[in-house]
Amino acid sequence: MLRTALAGLRAHRLRLLLTALAILLGVGFIAGTFVLNDTVQAAFSQRVTADADKVDVAVLPRDAHAVLPARLLDRIRALDGVTDAQGLVRGPAPLLGRDGKTVGSLPTTALSVVRGPLDRTNVVSGTGPGTDDHAAVLDENTAKAQGFRIGDTITVLDHERGEHRFELVGLIDTGVDQMLAVTGALGFTPATTQRLTGAKGYREIDVAGDAPGLERAVAAAAGPGHVVKTGDELAADLARAAGVEARSFTLALLLFGIVAMMVAALVIYNTFNILVAQRTREMALLRCVGATRAQVFGSILLESAVVGALASALGLLAGYGLAALALTVLGVFDTPLPTDATASLTPATMAIGLAVGLLVTVGAAVLPARAATRVPPIAALRAQVEEPAFRTGLPRLIVSGLLLVAGLGTTAAGVLMFDPGQLSLVVVVAGGALTFLAVLILGPVLVKPLSAVVGRLPARLFGVPGRLAVENAARNPGRAATTTVALTIGVTLMTLISVVTASTRTTMTAQLDAQFPIDYLLAGQERDPVVPRAVAAELRRRPELSSVVQIREVRATVAGRRVDVGTYSGPITPAVASGSMTGFGPGQVALNESTARDLGARVGDSLSLQTAEAGRVALRVTALLDGSQSSLPPVTVAEGPFDRYFGAVPDTMVMVNAKDGVPPEQARKLVDAAAANYPVVQVTSSTEVRGEFDETLDMVLMIVTGLLGLAILISLLGIANTLSLSVHERTRESALLRALGLTRRQLRGMLSIEALVLGLIGALVGVVLGGVFGWAAMMAMLADAAYSLPVPQVVLFVLLSGLAGVLAAVLPARRAARASIVDSLATG
């Protein structure tokens, strides 16, 4: 039987090629994800270890926001065996771009660059600042984005907003620090860094030494209020922190790989199911000459194991190539992930890839192999094996009905019984899985009515070939259902993602319109009170602008808690949830609803406010504000009392609307001119905010669609495989149709239309499932979500699925049309 199975593989190499290709793609994606993950993690560890190797002991504050005092550094330097100890200073120091405005949405982080063996700054170009207090280094990504080069003069603001100019002497790599990748990094001498940031201590003290018991000595000097780590422990912690983003990234890729393998499993199952059906006479003859059921079962599994092993091995190589390509693409887009390492296949990745490919392939072949053992020996004596008739069966209807009710019920419970959030989404996903399982079981029942609906137009347009194609699509519902389900999975996911993306865009646009009902916003990077009141005064004098609203906020103590207290000036209508702001004035306060819950306050209650100028003030709550609709501070008082309480505080933000008919570019120039003399005041337009949001969503949709394209590709291979095997199975039938007058062109058209119908059935089921569960996912994720069905995209999915089905039928149809009528009738 072993020789027979291997001979069968050699004799029918082409019929298993597409199955092997499906396995190759699935394993390749999973293996590529593991290779990418291993490479990125190794690069993280290598960088962190290389830096931390310079440190023997590190001292850190127990509280992440605290600092280490300078006297602690002096104590550590005085210890026996300490050859060097350096305190690291770190804090915000906004960098000004070439336009004179602060760079980025967050202040640039200033770092102290120490000299000697504890220098962990990775200078990639130029030199470090050394002892020059007028020199600076900048991270290479920020330098590239802002157009700065070595030798340029850059301007940096200190903690009091004073300007300081430095010569840019070098470019640095921020390494594995993800926060620095977001904010950007500037490096100065330690003294300059302290002066710019106003830091009163150190964020970390690094120690080098060779004395035994150094860690214990440093821990004793530091005391119980600080954390002491060895260099290895510091490296491990940094690697874990840095690897979180990489692990999240590769986990997302792995999920798409799992989807691809699920689709591949369906293709493999369908392939072996058809192969077993076609080899009924061969199996029966083997039984006649003495083969046992176990031997027949084993021969099928052996075939699947050989195909799975070979395809998985090729998939590992494909995965290596995919990982190398991904690293190249990530490097082009300047991602914060380290992409300069060389991709490598680890033994664990090879074992996982081979195991997944083998298990999926052999597992998918088990049921067809079991069916092969049921072939009676008498079947070998029949002239032609009859195609088994499909019976719906009451058990199928009962099981699928129960699963459908359970799935829809679970989905409804996730949407209606839970508040939007992670738990609600998990329940909806569980409901979607049960519903999809029900559709999978019910698929053969749905094929015939769906093929009649989908095939009505082709049957009319293409005459006899069209009618024959529709009949063929529905003739074997089981095979048709397993053929289309792979495509259904891909279209379902693509439709779901499109619905979620479109609905998120619609929902967020509505919320932006409610919360950001303005044309321009002037504010600082950290929403501190840095906008001079003169800016709003100048803008109010411009006739081109219809409204200017000022918001001021400070941090103060209310009812024993530190909260943001502010006021407003200008034409704004507060979103009042309860109470009233009519006659709002001294001694009154309005609270955001969430702040009121935290303070345990209601309308009519009295609260105590601790102020800078007036001391303790009693305020009565007159209104609660809707936080989702209000732009006002969490605790709002009237403008006059606010100035008496806290003095002439600058504005935190200024919101500006242009008059109708004023060109946007003209209004923008006026707003920019008003803020031109204030580097920390950034101008943002609502159009820019929405544009950035739409750009992000479009990028996410493009990436997800590209990744799901793999599942679509595998499902198309499944359609091509099924049609190819089906054409082989119907060799005599096709020859008989040719003998009765069907031309080669009509035969090719019949098979193409059959593939079109199958593709459209899978696409339509996928669109319905994706649309329904896209709505459920939105309701589970966001409160007050707006549902949006992207009709053009959905129509495109359906058309592309039909076109893909036609393309998948090209080679099988061509082969069928070229077959000799006489030979086919003789061998059929």
PDB file of C-alpha atoms in Angstrom, residues 305-415:
ATOM      1  CA  ALA A 305       1.221  13.782   4.847  1.00  0.00           C
ATOM      2  CA  VAL A 306       3.634  13.775   1.889  1.00  0.00           C
ATOM      3  CA  VAL A 307       1.875  16.722   0.240  1.00  0.00           C
ATOM      4  CA  GLY A 308       1.684  18.568   3.560  1.00  0.00           C
ATOM      5  CA  ALA A 309       5.356  18.019   4.391  1.00  0.00           C
ATOM      6  CA  LEU A 310       6.629  19.130   0.978  1.00  0.00           C
ATOM      7  CA  ALA A 311       4.318  22.156   0.832  1.00  0.00           C
ATOM      8  CA  SER A 312       5.156  23.132   4.422  1.00  0.00           C
ATOM      9  CA  ALA A 313       8.890  22.975   3.704  1.00  0.00           C
ATOM     10  CA  LEU A 314       8.390  25.262   0.721  1.00  0.00           C
ATOM     11  CA  GLY A 315       6.135  27.434   2.913  1.00  0.00           C
ATOM     12  CA  LEU A 316       9.007  27.927   5.366  1.00  0.00           C
ATOM     13  CA  LEU A 317      11.166  29.268   2.546  1.00  0.00           C
ATOM     14  CA  ALA A 318       8.308  31.473   1.372  1.00  0.00           C
ATOM     15  CA  GLY A 319       7.838  32.716   4.941  1.00  0.00           C
ATOM     16  CA  TYR A 320      11.513  33.635   5.142  1.00  0.00           C
ATOM     17  CA  GLY A 321      11.127  35.651   1.948  1.00  0.00           C
ATOM     18  CA  LEU A 322       7.960  37.352   3.217  1.00  0.00           C
ATOM     19  CA  ALA A 323       9.695  38.327   6.464  1.00  0.00           C
ATOM     20  CA  ALA A 324      12.696  39.745   4.612  1.00  0.00           C
ATOM     21  CA  LEU A 325      10.340  41.709   2.340  1.00  0.00           C
ATOM     22  CA  ALA A 326       8.363  43.002   5.353  1.00  0.00           C
ATOM     23  CA  LEU A 327      11.569  44.193   7.047  1.00  0.00           C
ATOM     24  CA  THR A 328      12.529  46.049   3.868  1.00  0.00           C
ATOM     25  CA  VAL A 329       9.095  47.712   3.632  1.00  0.00           C
ATOM     26  CA  LEU A 330       9.122  48.655   7.337  1.00  0.00           C
ATOM     27  CA  GLY A 331      12.563  50.169   6.891  1.00  0.00           C
ATOM     28  CA  VAL A 332      11.354  52.299   3.964  1.00  0.00           C
ATOM     29  CA  PHE A 333       8.504  53.711   6.075  1.00  0.00           C
ATOM     30  CA  ASP A 334      10.762  54.609   9.053  1.00  0.00           C
ATOM     31  CA  THR A 335       8.795  52.546  11.558  1.00  0.00           C
ATOM     32  CA  PRO A 336       9.960  52.507  15.207  1.00  0.00           C
ATOM     33  CA  LEU A 337      10.611  48.770  14.897  1.00  0.00           C
ATOM     34  CA  PRO A 338      14.243  47.755  14.426  1.00  0.00           C
ATOM     35  CA  THR A 339      14.521  46.587  10.827  1.00  0.00           C
ATOM     36  CA  ASP A 340      18.269  46.458  10.307  1.00  0.00           C
ATOM     37  CA  ALA A 341      18.614  42.870  11.536  1.00  0.00           C
ATOM     38  CA  THR A 342      18.876  39.906   9.170  1.00  0.00           C
ATOM     39  CA  ALA A 343      15.894  37.556   9.000  1.00  0.00           C
ATOM     40  CA  SER A 344      16.664  34.034  10.143  1.00  0.00           C
ATOM     41  CA  LEU A 345      14.781  30.753  10.465  1.00  0.00           C
ATOM     42  CA  THR A 346      14.993  29.417  14.014  1.00  0.00           C
ATOM     43  CA  PRO A 347      14.472  25.709  14.829  1.00  0.00           C
ATOM     44  CA  ALA A 348      11.281  26.598  16.742  1.00  0.00           C
ATOM     45  CA  THR A 349       9.833  28.444  13.730  1.00  0.00           C
ATOM     46  CA  MET A 350      10.701  25.549  11.420  1.00  0.00           C
ATOM     47  CA  ALA A 351       9.099  23.060  13.790  1.00  0.00           C
ATOM     48  CA  ILE A 352       5.932  25.161  14.161  1.00  0.00           C
ATOM     49  CA  GLY A 353       5.610  25.736  10.409  1.00  0.00           C
ATOM     50  CA  LEU A 354       6.043  22.053   9.558  1.00  0.00           C
ATOM     51  CA  ALA A 355       3.723  20.969  12.377  1.00  0.00           C
ATOM     52  CA  VAL A 356       0.973  23.406  11.362  1.00  0.00           C
ATOM     53  CA  GLY A 357       1.157  22.401   7.698  1.00  0.00           C
ATOM     54  CA  LEU A 358       1.148  18.678   8.487  1.00  0.00           C
ATOM     55  CA  LEU A 359      -1.628  18.848  11.074  1.00  0.00           C
ATOM     56  CA  VAL A 360      -3.877  20.992   8.896  1.00  0.00           C
ATOM     57  CA  THR A 361      -3.335  18.833   5.809  1.00  0.00           C
ATOM     58  CA  VAL A 362      -3.682  15.454   7.517  1.00  0.00           C
ATOM     59  CA  GLY A 363      -6.574  16.709   9.636  1.00  0.00           C
ATOM     60  CA  ALA A 364      -8.430  17.944   6.557  1.00  0.00           C
ATOM     61  CA  ALA A 365      -7.890  14.558   4.876  1.00  0.00           C
ATOM     62  CA  VAL A 366      -9.240  12.446   7.756  1.00  0.00           C
ATOM     63  CA  LEU A 367     -12.935  12.622   6.807  1.00  0.00           C
ATOM     64  CA  PRO A 368     -12.325  11.947   3.079  1.00  0.00           C
ATOM     65  CA  ALA A 369     -10.025   9.052   4.048  1.00  0.00           C
ATOM     66  CA  ARG A 370     -12.725   7.666   6.306  1.00  0.00           C
ATOM     67  CA  ALA A 371     -15.188   7.921   3.424  1.00  0.00           C
ATOM     68  CA  ALA A 372     -12.759   5.953   1.239  1.00  0.00           C
ATOM     69  CA  THR A 373     -12.892   2.979   3.633  1.00  0.00           C
ATOM     70  CA  ARG A 374     -16.633   2.725   3.080  1.00  0.00           C
ATOM     71  CA  VAL A 375     -16.299   2.059  -0.654  1.00  0.00           C
ATOM     72  CA  PRO A 376     -17.607  -1.506  -1.239  1.00  0.00           C
ATOM     73  CA  PRO A 377     -15.484  -3.816  -3.425  1.00  0.00           C
ATOM     74  CA  ILE A 378     -18.495  -4.361  -5.735  1.00  0.00           C
ATOM     75  CA  ALA A 379     -18.079  -0.730  -6.849  1.00  0.00           C
ATOM     76  CA  ALA A 380     -15.064  -1.804  -8.913  1.00  0.00           C
ATOM     77  CA  LEU A 381     -17.336  -3.833 -11.178  1.00  0.00           C
ATOM     78  CA  ARG A 382     -19.634  -0.945 -12.089  1.00  0.00           C
ATOM     79  CA  ALA A 383     -19.235   0.655 -15.471  1.00  0.00           C
ATOM     80  CA  GLN A 384     -19.513   4.158 -14.005  1.00  0.00           C
ATOM     81  CA  VAL A 385     -19.673   5.358 -10.442  1.00  0.00           C
ATOM     82  CA  GLU A 386     -22.791   7.357  -9.764  1.00  0.00           C
ATOM     83  CA  GLU A 387     -22.442  10.748  -8.151  1.00  0.00           C
ATOM     84  CA  PRO A 388     -23.930  10.523  -4.649  1.00  0.00           C
ATOM     85  CA  ALA A 389     -27.212  12.348  -4.253  1.00  0.00           C
ATOM     86  CA  PHE A 390     -27.333  15.046  -1.598  1.00  0.00           C
ATOM     87  CA  ARG A 391     -29.965  14.759   1.124  1.00  0.00           C
ATOM     88  CA  THR A 392     -30.693  17.637   3.428  1.00  0.00           C
ATOM     89  CA  GLY A 393     -31.469  15.474   6.441  1.00  0.00           C
ATOM     90  CA  LEU A 394     -33.382  16.491   9.543  1.00  0.00           C
ATOM     91  CA  PRO A 395     -30.306  16.372  11.842  1.00  0.00           C
ATOM     92  CA  ARG A 396     -28.522  18.954   9.656  1.00  0.00           C
ATOM     93  CA  LEU A 397     -31.511  21.303   9.838  1.00  0.00           C
ATOM     94  CA  ILE A 398     -31.880  20.890  13.602  1.00  0.00           C
ATOM     95  CA  VAL A 399     -28.191  21.396  14.387  1.00  0.00           C
ATOM     96  CA  SER A 400     -27.783  24.357  12.050  1.00  0.00           C
ATOM     97  CA  GLY A 401     -31.013  25.901  13.342  1.00  0.00           C
ATOM     98  CA  LEU A 402     -29.901  25.611  16.959  1.00  0.00           C
ATOM     99  CA  LEU A 403     -26.491  27.090  16.137  1.00  0.00           C
ATOM    100  CA  LEU A 404     -28.101  29.933  14.183  1.00  0.00           C
ATOM    101  CA  VAL A 405     -30.457  30.796  17.051  1.00  0.00           C
ATOM    102  CA  ALA A 406     -27.605  30.563  19.554  1.00  0.00           C
ATOM    103  CA  GLY A 407     -25.332  32.728  17.389  1.00  0.00           C
ATOM    104  CA  LEU A 408     -27.873  35.441  16.708  1.00  0.00           C
ATOM    105  CA  GLY A 409     -29.035  35.370  20.336  1.00  0.00           C
ATOM    106  CA  THR A 410     -25.469  35.700  21.628  1.00  0.00           C
ATOM    107  CA  THR A 411     -24.819  38.559  19.227  1.00  0.00           C
ATOM    108  CA  ALA A 412     -27.988  40.351  20.306  1.00  0.00           C
ATOM    109  CA  ALA A 413     -27.031  39.871  23.964  1.00  0.00           C
ATOM    110  CA  GLY A 414     -23.578  41.346  23.305  1.00  0.00           C
ATOM    111  CA  VAL A 415     -25.126  44.426  21.703  1.00  0.00           C
TER     112      VAL A 415
END
